[in-house]
Tab-separated table of C-alpha atoms and ligand atoms in Angstrom:
chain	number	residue	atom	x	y	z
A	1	UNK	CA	-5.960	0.431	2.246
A	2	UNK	CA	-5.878	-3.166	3.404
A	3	UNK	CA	-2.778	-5.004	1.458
A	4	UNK	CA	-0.032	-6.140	3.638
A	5	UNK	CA	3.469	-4.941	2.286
A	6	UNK	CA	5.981	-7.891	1.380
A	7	UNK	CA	8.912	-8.861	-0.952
A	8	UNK	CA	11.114	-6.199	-2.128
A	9	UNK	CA	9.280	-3.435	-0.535
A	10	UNK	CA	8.717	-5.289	2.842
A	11	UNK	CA	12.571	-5.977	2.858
A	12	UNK	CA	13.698	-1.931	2.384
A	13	UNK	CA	10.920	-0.915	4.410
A	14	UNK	CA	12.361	-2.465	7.322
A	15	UNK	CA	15.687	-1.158	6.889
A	16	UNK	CA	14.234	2.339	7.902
A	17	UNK	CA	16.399	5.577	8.386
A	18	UNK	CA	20.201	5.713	7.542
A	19	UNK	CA	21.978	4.984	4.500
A	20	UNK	CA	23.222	2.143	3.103
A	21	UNK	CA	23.737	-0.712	0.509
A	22	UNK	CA	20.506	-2.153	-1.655
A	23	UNK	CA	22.556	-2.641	-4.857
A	24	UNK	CA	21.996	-6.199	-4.569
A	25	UNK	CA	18.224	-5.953	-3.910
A	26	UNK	CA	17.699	-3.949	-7.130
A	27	UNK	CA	19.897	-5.930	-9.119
A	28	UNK	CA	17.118	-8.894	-8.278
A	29	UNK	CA	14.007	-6.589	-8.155
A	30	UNK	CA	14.440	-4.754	-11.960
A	31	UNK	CA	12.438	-6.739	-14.212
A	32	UNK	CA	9.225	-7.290	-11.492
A	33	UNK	CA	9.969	-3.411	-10.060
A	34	UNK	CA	7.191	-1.489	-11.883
A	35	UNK	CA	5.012	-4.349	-11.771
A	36	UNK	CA	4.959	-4.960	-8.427
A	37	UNK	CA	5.003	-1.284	-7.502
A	38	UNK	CA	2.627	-0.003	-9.269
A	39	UNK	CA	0.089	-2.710	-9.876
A	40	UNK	CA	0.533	-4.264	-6.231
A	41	UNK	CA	1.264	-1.181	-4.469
A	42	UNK	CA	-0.396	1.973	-6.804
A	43	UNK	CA	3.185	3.865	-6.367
A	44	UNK	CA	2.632	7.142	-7.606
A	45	UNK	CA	5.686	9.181	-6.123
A	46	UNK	CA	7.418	10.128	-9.439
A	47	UNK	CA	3.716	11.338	-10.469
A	48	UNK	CA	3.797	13.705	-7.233
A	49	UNK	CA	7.199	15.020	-7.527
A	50	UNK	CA	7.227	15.812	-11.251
A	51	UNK	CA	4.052	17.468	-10.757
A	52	UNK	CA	6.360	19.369	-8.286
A	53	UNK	CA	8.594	20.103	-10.810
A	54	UNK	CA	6.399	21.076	-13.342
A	55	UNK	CA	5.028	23.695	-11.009
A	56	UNK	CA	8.477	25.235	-10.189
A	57	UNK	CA	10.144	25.040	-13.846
A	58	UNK	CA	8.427	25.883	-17.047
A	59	UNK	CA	11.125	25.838	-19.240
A	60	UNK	CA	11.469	22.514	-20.712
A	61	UNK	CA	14.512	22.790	-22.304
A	62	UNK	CA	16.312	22.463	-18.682
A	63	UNK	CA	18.850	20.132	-18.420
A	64	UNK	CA	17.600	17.715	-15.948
A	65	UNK	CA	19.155	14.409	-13.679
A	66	UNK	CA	17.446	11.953	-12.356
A	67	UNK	CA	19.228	10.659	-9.316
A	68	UNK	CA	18.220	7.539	-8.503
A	69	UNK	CA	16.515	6.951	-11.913
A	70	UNK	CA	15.888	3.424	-11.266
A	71	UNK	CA	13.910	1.779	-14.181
A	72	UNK	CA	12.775	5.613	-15.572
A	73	UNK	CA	9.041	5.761	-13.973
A	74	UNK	CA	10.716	9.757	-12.882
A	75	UNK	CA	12.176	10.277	-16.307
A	76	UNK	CA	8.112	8.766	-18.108
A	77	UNK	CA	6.836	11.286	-16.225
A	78	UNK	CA	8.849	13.883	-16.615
A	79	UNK	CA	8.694	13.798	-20.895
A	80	UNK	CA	4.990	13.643	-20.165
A	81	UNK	CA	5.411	16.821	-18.942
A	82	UNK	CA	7.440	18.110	-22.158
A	83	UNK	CA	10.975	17.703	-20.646
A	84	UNK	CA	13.492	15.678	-22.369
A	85	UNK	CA	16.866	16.773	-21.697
A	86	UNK	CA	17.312	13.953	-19.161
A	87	UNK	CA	19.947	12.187	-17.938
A	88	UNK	CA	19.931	9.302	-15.217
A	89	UNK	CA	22.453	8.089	-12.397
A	90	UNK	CA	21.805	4.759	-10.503
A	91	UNK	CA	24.016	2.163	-8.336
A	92	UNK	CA	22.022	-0.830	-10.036
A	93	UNK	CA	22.990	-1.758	-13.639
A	94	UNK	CA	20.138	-4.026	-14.242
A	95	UNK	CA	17.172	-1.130	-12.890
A	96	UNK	CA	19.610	0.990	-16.179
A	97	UNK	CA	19.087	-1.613	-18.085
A	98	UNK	CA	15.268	-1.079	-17.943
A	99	UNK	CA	15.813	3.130	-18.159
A	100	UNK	CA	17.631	2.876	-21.168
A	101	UNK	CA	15.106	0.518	-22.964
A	102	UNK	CA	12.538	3.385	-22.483
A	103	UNK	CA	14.610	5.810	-24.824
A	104	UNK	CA	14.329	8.851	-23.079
A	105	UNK	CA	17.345	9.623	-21.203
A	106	UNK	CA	20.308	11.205	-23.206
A	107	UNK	CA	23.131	9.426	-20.810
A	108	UNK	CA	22.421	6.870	-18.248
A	109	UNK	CA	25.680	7.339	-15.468
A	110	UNK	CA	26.159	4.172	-12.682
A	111	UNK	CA	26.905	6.164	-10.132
A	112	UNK	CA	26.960	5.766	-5.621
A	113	UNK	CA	25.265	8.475	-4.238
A	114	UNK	CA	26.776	8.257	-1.053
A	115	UNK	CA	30.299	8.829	-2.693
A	116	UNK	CA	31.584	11.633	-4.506
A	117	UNK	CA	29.379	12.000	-7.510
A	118	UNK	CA	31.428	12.101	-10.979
A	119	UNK	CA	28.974	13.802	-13.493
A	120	UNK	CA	31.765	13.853	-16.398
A	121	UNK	CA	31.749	17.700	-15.953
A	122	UNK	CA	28.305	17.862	-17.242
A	123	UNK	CA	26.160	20.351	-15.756
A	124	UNK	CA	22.534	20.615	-14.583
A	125	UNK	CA	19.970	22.896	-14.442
A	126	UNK	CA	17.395	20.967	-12.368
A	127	UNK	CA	17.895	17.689	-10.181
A	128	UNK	CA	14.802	15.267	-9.151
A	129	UNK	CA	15.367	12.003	-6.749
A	130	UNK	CA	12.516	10.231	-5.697
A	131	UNK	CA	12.926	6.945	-3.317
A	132	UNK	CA	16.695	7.066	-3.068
A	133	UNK	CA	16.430	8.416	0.781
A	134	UNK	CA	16.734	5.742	3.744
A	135	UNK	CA	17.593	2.908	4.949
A	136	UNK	CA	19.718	0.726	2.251
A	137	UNK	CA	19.814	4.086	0.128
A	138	UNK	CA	21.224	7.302	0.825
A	139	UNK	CA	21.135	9.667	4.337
A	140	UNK	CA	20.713	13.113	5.237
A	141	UNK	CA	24.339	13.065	5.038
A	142	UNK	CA	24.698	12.925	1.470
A	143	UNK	CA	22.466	15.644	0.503
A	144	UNK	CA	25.003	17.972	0.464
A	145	UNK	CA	26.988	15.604	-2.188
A	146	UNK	CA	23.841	15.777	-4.171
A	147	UNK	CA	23.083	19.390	-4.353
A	148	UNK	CA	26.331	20.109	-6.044
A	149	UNK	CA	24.942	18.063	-9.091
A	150	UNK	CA	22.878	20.956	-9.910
A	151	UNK	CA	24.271	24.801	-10.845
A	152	UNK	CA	23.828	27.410	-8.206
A	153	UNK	CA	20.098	28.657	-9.094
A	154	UNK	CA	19.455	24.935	-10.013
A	155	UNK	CA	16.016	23.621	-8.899
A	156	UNK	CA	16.198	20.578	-6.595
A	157	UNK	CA	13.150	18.119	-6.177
A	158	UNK	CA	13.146	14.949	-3.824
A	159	UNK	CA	10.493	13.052	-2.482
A	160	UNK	CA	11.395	11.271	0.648
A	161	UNK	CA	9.800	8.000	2.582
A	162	UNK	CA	7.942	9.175	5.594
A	163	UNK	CA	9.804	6.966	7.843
A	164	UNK	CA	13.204	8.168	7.497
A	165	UNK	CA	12.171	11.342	6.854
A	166	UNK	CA	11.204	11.617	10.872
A	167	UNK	CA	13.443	8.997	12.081
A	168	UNK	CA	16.765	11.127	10.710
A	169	UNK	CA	15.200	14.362	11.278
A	170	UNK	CA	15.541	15.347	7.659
A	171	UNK	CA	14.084	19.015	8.438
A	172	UNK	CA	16.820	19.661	10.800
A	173	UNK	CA	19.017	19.072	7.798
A	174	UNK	CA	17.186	21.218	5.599
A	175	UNK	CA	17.790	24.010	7.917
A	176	UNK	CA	21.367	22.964	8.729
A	177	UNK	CA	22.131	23.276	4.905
A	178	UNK	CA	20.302	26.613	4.907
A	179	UNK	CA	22.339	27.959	7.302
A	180	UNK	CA	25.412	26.901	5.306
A	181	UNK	CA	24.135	28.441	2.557
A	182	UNK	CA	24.235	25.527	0.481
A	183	UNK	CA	20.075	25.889	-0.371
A	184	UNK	CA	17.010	27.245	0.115
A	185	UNK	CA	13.752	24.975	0.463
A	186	UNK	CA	11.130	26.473	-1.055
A	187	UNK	CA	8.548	23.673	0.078
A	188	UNK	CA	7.779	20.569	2.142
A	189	UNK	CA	4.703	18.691	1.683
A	190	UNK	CA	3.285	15.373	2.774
A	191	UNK	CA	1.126	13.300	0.929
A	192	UNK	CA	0.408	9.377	0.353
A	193	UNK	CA	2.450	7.515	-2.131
A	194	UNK	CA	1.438	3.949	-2.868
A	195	UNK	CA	-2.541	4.011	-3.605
A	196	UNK	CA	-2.904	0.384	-2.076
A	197	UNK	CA	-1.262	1.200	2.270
A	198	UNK	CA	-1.020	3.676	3.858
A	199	UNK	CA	2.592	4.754	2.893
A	200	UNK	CA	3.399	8.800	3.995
A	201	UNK	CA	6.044	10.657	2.025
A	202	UNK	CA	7.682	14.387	1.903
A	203	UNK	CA	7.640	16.456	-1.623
A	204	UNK	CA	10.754	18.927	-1.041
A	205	UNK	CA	11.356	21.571	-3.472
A	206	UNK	CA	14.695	23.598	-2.579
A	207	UNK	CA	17.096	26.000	-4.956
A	208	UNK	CA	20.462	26.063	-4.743
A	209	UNK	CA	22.222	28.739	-3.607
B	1	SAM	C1	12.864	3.083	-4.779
B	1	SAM	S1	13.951	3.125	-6.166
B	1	SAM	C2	13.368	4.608	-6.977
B	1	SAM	C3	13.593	4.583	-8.460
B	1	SAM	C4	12.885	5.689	-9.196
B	1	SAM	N1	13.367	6.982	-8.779
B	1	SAM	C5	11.400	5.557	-8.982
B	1	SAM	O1	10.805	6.428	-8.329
B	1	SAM	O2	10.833	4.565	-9.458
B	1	SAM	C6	15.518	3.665	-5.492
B	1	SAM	C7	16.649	3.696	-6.512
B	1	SAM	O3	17.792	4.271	-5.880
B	1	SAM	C8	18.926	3.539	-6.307
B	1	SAM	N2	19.981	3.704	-5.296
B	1	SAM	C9	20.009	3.205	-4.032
B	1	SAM	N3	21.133	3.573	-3.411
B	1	SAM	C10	21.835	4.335	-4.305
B	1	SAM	C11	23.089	4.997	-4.248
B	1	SAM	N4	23.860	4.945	-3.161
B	1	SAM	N5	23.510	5.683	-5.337
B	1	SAM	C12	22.757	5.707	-6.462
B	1	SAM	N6	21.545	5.097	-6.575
B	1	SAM	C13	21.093	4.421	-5.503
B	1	SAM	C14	18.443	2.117	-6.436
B	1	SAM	O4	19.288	1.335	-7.252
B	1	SAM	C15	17.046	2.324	-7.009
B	1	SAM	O5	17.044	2.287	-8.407
């Protein structure tokens, strides 16, 4: 694992923990995103957290959002699995714009994750989001906003950077919103994401309550 990080992922890496605004930087990275992740980088995070998924929901008729779809690499390997009642919700237009030319997604919704979440009173069974935590995306602070996409007994899935995963405390979260009663993490588990550096990320698989 020798390859420097640069560009796109150089530029988010450095933003860290928090939240914030990378509309712009996905509006410019969709058409060289898979590319450059997976061929430069070996990114294999939607792999990892659909296998998740697949381990914690066998019925594949679930309806199932994407949040944070991007370009659809979550949603691939999700109807690899046998699920296709997805839908998608992203900030970035253009990274749609490459989801919906893969045909599997039902509706694609532009949506901010850090606002109140308008789902068109659709309702979901299972929610996945992989890469849409940290700096330039969203915080700890907006998982609340992003549990309530799914039905109580809905199975929740996110895989989290490594870096803003211990910079925000993210487990002191978990247990915040357990306490609450708003969830109930069934597992946390680290594991390398991008074949190429050494990159550390956190499977979570919660229910809500
Ligand atoms: C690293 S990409 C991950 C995309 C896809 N899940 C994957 O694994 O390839 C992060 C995605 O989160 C989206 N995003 C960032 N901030 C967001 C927000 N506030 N609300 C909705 N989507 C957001 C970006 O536009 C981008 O498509």
């Amino acid at each position: 694992m020798t390859k420097e990080m640069e560009g796109f992922v150089a530029k988010l890496t450095a933003l860290g923990g928090g939240s914030g605004d990378s509309r712009d930087v996905y509006e410019d990275w969709a058409p060289t995103y898979e590319r450059n992740l997976q061929q430069d980088y070996g990114y294999i995070a939607p792999r990892i957290a659909v296998e998740a998924f697949a381990a914690h929901c066998t019925d594949t008729s679930t309806q199932i959002l994407d949040l944070g779809c991007g370009t659809g690499l979550v949603g691939e390997a999700l109807a690899a699995h046998g699920f296709h009642h997805l839908d998608g919700l992203d900030i970035s237009p253009r990274m749609l714009d490459e989801a919906h030319r893969k045909q599997i997604y039902g509706n694609l919704l532009i949506g901010d994750m850090t606002q109140p979440i308008d789902l068109g009173g659709r309702n979901y069974g299972a929610a996945i989001g992989v890469g849409c935590f940290g700096g330039g995306h969203i915080g700890p602070e907006h998982l609340r906003g992003v549990i309530g996409c799914v039905q109580s007994g809905g199975l929740l899935i996110f895989y989290i950077n490594g870096i803003p995963y211990g910079q925000d405390d993210y487990p002191s979260h978990f247990r915040s919103l357990e306490a609450d009663g708003v969830w109930r993490v069934l597992l946390t588990e680290k594991s390398n994401y991008m074949q190429t550096i050494e990159r550390p990320g956190w499977v979570v698989v919660a229910i809500r309550s």
